[in-house]
mmCIF file of C-alpha atoms in Angstrom:
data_model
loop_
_atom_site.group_PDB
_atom_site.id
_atom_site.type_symbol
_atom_site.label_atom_id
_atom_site.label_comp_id
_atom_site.label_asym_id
_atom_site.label_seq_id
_atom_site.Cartn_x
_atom_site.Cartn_y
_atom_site.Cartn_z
ATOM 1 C CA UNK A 1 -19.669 10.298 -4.043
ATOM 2 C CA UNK A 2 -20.095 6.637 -2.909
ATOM 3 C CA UNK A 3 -17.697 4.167 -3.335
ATOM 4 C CA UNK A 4 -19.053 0.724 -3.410
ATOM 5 C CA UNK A 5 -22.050 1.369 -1.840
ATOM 6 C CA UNK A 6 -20.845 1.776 2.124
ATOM 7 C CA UNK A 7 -23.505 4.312 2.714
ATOM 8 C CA UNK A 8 -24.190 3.514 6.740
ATOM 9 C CA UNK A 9 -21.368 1.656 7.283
ATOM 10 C CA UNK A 10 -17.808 0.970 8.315
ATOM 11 C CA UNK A 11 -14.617 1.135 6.379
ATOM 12 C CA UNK A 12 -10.751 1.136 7.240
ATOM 13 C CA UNK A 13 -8.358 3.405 5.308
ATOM 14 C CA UNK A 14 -4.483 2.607 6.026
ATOM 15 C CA UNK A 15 -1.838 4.370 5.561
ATOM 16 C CA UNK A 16 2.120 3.297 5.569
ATOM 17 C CA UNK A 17 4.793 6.146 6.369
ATOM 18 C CA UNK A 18 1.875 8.049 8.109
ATOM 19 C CA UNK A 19 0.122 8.995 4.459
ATOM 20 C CA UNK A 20 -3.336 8.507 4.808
ATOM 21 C CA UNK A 21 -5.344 8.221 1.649
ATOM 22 C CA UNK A 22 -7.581 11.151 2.234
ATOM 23 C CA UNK A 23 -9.605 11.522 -0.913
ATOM 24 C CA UNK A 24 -10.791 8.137 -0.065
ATOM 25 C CA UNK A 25 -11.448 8.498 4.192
ATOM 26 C CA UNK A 26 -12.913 12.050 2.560
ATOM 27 C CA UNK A 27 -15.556 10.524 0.069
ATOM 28 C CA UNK A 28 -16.226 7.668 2.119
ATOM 29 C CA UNK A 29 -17.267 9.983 5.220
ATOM 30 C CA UNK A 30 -19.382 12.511 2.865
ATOM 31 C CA UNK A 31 -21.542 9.332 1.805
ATOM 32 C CA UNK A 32 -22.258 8.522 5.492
ATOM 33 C CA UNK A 33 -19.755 5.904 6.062
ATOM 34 C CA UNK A 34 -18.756 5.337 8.960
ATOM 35 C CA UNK A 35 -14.586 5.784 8.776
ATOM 36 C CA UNK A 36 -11.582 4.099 10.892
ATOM 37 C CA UNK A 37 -8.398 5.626 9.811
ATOM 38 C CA UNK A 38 -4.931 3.658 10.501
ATOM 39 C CA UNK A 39 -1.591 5.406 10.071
ATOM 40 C CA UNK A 40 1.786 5.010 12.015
ATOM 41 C CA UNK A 41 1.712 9.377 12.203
ATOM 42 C CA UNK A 42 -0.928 10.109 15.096
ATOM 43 C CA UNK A 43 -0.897 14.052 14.181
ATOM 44 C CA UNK A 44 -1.683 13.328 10.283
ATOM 45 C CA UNK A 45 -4.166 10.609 11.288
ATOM 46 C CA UNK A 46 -5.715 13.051 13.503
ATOM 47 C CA UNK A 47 -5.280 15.939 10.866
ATOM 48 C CA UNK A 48 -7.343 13.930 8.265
ATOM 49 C CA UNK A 49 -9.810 13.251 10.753
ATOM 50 C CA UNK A 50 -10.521 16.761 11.365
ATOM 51 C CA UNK A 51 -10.586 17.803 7.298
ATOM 52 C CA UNK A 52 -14.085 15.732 7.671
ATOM 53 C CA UNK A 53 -15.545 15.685 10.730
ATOM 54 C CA UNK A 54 -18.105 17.888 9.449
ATOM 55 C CA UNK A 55 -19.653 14.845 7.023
ATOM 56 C CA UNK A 56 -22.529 12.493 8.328
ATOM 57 C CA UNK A 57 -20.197 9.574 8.929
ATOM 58 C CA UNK A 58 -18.378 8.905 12.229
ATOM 59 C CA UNK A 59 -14.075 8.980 12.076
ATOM 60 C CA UNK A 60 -11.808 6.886 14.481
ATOM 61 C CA UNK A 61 -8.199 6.765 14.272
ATOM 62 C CA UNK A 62 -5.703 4.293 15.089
ATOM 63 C CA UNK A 63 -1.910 4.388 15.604
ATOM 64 C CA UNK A 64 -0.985 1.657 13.242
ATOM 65 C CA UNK A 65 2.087 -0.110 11.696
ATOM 66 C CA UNK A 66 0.529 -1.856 8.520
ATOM 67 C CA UNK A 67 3.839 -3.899 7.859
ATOM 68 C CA UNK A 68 2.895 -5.223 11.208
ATOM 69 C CA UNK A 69 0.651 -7.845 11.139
ATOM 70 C CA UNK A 70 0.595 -7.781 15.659
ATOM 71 C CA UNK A 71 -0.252 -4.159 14.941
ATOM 72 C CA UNK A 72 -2.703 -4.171 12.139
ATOM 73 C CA UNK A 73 -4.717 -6.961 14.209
ATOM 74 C CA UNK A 74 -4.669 -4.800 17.321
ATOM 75 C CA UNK A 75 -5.797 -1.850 15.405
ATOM 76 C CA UNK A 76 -8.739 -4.005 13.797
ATOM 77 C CA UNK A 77 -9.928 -5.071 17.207
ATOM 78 C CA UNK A 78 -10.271 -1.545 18.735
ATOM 79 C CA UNK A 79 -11.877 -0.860 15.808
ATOM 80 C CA UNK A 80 -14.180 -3.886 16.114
ATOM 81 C CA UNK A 81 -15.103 -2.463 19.616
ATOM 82 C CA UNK A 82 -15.897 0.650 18.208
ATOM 83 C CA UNK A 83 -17.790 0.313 15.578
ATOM 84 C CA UNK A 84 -18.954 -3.683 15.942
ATOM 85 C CA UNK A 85 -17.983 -4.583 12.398
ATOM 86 C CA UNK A 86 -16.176 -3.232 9.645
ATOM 87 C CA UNK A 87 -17.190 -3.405 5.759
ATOM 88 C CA UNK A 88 -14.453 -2.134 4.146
ATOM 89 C CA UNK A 89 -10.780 -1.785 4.094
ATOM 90 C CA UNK A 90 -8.884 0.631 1.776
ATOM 91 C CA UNK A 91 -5.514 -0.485 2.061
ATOM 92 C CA UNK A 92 -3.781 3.029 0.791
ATOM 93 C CA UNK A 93 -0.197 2.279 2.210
ATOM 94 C CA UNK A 94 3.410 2.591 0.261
ATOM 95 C CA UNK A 95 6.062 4.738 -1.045
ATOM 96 C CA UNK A 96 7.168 5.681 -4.412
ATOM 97 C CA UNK A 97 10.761 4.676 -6.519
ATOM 98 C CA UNK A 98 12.650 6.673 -3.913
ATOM 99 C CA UNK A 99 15.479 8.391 -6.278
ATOM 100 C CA UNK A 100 16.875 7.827 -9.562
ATOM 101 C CA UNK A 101 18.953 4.519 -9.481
ATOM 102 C CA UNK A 102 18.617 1.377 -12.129
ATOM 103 C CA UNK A 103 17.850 -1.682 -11.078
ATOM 104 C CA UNK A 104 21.175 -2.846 -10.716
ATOM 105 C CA UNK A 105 22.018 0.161 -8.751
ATOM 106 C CA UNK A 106 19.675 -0.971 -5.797
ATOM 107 C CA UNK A 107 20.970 -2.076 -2.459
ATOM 108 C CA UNK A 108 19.116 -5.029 -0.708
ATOM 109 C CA UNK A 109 17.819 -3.126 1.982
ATOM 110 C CA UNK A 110 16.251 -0.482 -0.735
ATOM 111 C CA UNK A 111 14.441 -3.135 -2.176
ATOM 112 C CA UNK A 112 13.436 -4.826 1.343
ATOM 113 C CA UNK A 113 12.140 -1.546 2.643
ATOM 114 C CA UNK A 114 9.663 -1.128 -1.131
ATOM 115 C CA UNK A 115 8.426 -4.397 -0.902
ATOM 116 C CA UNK A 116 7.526 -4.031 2.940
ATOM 117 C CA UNK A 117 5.646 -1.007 2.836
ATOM 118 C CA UNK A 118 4.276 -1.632 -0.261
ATOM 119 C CA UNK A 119 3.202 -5.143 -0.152
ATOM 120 C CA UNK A 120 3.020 -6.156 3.361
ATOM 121 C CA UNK A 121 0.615 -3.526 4.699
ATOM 122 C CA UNK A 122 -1.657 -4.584 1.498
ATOM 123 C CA UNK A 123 -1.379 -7.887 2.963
ATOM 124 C CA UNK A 124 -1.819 -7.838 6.523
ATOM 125 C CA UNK A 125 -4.321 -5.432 5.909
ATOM 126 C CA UNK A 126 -6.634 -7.214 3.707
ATOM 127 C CA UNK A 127 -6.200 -10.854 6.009
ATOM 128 C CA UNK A 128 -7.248 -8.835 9.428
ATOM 129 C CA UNK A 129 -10.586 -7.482 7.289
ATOM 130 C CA UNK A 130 -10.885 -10.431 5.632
ATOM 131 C CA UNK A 131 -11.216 -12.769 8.748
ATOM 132 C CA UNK A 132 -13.877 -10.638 10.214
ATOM 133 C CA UNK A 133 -15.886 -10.849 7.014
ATOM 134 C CA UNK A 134 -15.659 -13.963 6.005
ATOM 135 C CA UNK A 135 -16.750 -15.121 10.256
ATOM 136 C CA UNK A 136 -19.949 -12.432 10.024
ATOM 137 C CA UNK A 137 -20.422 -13.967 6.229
ATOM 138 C CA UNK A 138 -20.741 -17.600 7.578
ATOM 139 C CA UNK A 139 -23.249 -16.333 10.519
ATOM 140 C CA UNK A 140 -25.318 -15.062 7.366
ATOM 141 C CA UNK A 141 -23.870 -11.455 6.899
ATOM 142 C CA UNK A 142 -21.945 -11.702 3.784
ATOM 143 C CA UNK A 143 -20.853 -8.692 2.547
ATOM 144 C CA UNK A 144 -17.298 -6.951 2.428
ATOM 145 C CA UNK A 145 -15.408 -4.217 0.223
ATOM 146 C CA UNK A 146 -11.219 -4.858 0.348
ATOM 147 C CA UNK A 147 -9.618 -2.282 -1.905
ATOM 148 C CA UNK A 148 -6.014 -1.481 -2.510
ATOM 149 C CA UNK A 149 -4.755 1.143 -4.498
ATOM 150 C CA UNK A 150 -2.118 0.213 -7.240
ATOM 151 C CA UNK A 151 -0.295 2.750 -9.862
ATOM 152 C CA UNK A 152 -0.075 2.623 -13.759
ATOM 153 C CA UNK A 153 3.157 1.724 -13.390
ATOM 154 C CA UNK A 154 2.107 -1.814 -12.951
ATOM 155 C CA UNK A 155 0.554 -1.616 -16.251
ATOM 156 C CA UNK A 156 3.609 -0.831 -18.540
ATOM 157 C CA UNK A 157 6.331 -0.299 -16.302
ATOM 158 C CA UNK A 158 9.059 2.735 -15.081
ATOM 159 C CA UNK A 159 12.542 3.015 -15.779
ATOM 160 C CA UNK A 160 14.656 2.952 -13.223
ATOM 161 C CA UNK A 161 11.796 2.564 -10.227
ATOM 162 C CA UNK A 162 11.651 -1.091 -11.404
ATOM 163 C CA UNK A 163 11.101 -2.860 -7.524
ATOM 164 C CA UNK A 164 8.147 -0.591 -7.117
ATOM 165 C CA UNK A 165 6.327 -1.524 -10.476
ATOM 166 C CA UNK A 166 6.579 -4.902 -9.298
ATOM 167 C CA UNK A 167 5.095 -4.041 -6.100
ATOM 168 C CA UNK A 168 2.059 -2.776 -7.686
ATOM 169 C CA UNK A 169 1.967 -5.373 -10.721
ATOM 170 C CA UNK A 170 1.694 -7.921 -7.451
ATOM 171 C CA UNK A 171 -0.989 -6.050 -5.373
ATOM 172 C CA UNK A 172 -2.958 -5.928 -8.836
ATOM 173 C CA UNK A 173 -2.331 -10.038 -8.759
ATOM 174 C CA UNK A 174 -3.481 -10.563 -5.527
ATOM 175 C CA UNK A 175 -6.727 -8.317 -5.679
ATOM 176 C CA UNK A 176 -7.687 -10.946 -8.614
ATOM 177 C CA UNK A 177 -7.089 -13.827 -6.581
ATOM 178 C CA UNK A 178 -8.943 -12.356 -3.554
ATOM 179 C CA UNK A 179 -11.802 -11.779 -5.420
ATOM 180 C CA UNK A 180 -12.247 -15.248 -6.926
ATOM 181 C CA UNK A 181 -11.548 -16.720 -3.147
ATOM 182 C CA UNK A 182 -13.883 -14.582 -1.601
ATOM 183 C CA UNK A 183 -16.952 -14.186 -3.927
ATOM 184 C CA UNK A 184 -19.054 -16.755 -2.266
ATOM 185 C CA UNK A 185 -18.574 -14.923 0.962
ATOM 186 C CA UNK A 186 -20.316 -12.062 -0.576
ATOM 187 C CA UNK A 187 -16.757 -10.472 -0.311
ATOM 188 C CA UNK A 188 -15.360 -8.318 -3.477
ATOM 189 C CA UNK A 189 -11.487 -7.356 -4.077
ATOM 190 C CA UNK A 190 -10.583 -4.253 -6.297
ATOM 191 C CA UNK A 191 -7.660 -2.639 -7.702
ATOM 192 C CA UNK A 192 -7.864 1.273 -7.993
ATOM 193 C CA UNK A 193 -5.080 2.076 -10.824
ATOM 194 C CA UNK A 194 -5.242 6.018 -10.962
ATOM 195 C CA UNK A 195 -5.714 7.618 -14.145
ATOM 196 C CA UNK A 196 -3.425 11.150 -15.319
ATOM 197 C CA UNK A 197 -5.054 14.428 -15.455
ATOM 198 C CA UNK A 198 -3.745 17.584 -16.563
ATOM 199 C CA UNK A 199 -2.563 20.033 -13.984
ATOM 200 C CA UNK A 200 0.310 22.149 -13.398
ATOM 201 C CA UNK A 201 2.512 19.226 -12.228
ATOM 202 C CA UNK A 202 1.741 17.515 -15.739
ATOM 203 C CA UNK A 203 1.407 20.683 -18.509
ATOM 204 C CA UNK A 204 4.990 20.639 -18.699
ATOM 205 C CA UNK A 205 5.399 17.302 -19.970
ATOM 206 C CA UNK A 206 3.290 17.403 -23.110
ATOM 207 C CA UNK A 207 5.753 20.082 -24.131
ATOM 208 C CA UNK A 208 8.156 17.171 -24.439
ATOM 209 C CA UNK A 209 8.725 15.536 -27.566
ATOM 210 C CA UNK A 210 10.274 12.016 -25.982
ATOM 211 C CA UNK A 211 7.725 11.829 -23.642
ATOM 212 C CA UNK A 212 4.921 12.242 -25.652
ATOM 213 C CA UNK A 213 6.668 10.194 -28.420
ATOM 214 C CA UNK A 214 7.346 7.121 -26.053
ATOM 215 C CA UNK A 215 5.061 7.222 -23.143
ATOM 216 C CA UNK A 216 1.529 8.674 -23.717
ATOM 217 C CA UNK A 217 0.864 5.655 -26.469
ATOM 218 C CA UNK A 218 1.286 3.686 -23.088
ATOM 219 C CA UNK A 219 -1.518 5.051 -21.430
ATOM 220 C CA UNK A 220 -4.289 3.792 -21.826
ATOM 221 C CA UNK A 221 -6.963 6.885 -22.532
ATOM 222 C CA UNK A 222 -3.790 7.614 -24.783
ATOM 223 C CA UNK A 223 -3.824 11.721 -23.582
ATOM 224 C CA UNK A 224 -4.199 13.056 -20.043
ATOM 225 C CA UNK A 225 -7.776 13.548 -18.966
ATOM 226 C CA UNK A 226 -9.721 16.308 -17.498
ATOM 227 C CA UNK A 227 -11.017 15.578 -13.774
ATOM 228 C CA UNK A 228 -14.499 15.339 -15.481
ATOM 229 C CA UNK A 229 -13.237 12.298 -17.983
ATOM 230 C CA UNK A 230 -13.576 10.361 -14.557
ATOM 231 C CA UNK A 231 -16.773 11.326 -12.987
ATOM 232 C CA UNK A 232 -18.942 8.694 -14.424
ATOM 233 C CA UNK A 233 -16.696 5.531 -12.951
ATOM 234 C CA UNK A 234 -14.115 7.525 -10.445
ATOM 235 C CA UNK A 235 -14.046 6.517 -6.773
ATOM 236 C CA UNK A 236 -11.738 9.107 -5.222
ATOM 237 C CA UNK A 237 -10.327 12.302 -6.893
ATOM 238 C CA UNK A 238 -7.151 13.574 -4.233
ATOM 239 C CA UNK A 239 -6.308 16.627 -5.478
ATOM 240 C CA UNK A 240 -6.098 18.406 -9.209
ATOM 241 C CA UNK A 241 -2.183 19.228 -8.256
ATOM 242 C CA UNK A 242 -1.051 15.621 -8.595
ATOM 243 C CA UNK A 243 -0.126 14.358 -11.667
ATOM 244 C CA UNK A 244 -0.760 10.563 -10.756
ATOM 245 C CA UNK A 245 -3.010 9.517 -7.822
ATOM 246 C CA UNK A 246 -6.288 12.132 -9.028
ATOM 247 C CA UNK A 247 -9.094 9.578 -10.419
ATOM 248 C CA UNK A 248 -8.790 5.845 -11.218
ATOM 249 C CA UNK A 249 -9.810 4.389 -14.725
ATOM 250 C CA UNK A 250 -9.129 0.745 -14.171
ATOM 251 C CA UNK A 251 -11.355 -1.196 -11.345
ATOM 252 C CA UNK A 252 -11.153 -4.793 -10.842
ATOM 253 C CA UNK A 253 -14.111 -6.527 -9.415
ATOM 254 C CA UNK A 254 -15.279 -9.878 -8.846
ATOM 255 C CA UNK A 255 -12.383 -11.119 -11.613
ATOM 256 C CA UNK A 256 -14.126 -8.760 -14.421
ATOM 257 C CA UNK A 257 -11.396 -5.728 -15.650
ATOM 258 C CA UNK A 258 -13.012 -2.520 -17.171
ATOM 259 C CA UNK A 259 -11.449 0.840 -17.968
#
């Protein structure tokens, strides 16, 4: 599978609590891309790097702290050293709503925590690749991939994980804005919003009458999808066990919006 055409290159894939997004560092590798993986966990980082070392493309990995912006620029220059130039950067870094609690219910440091991971590692992230694109772009080089995954929740919302919709909603914003800034570099921003599919995680909720009543009119392919509903415009499938992050159906790119 090749995701925006890396084939022979190099591409970052972050990760914030020491997840590493590893459909992504999985189908990047496969097409031949060469893949630097940044988490904060060295024995996951390393663990992913092993699942594909088998693939044509050549892994790295990097002890990283992506709501760190001293640490995410470190970890971009030993990549730099390594590879001479990175392409990409699949920013793959935050954490879920974190517990059952309203909005009101939330203490400040709850919602300081979701908005670091989530937001912050997107950010820092995306400026370190950035920089190093737009400088090759100007000393006639210009192209660059920056992708950032985002959630559906973003879309229409979540009851009582509230802060980390807005996250997402904001990540979705900035991708938008990135990708009218950095067009004339030759530079594109996307938003990866995952799509549902059915699996044993999900079966049980289409047994539910308020669910199905009140929430599948709010997605957007209005029923839950096989894997093979996503083939033709997927860029990562993770795993047919997870209800949300298994194939995205919403890609924005250049400013344009598709499902």
């Amino acid at each position: 599978m090749t995701i925006f055409d890396l084939t022979g290159r190099v591409a970052v894939v972050t990760g914030g609590n020491g997840g590493i997004g590893l459909g992504i560092a999985q189908a990047l590798a496969s097409s031949g891309c060469n893949v630097s993986i940044w988490g904060r966990n060295a024995e996951k980082n390393q663990a992913a790097a092993s699942s594909m070392a088998a693939g044509p493309g050549k892994i790295d990995t990097r002890i990283c702290d992506v709501t760190n912006p001293a640490s995410v620029n470190e970890a971009m220059k030993a990549t730099l050293d390594r590879f001479g130039r990175v392409d990409g950067c699949f920013a793959n870094a935050g954490i879920g709503g974190g517990g059952r609690r309203s909005f009101i219910e939330r203490s400040e440091e709850e919602w300081r925590t979701m908005f670091s991971t989530n937001l912050d590692g997107v950010f820092h992230a995306f400026q370190s690749a950035a920089k190093h694109m737009t400088e090759r772009a100007q000393n006639g080089d210009a192209f660059g991939r920056l992708v950032a995954t985002s959630s559906l929740a973003s879309l229409f919302g979540t009851a009582r994980n509230e802060h980390y919709a807005a996250t997402k909603a904001a990540i979705n914003a900035l991708c938008r804005a990135l990708a009218v800034e950095l067009a004339r570099y030759g530079i594109t921003a996307n938003a990866i919003l995952p799509g549902w599919i059915k699996s044993d995680m999900t079966a049980g909720l289409m047994a539910n009458d308020k669910f199905v009543a009140n929430v599948m009119p709010r997605i957007p392919m209005r029923r839950f999808g096989e894997p093979s509903d996503f083939g033709g415009i997927a860029v990562y499938l993770m795993s047919k066990a997870s209800s949300y992050h298994t194939a995205d159906c919403f890609v924005i790119d250049g400013g344009y919006t598709a499902f």
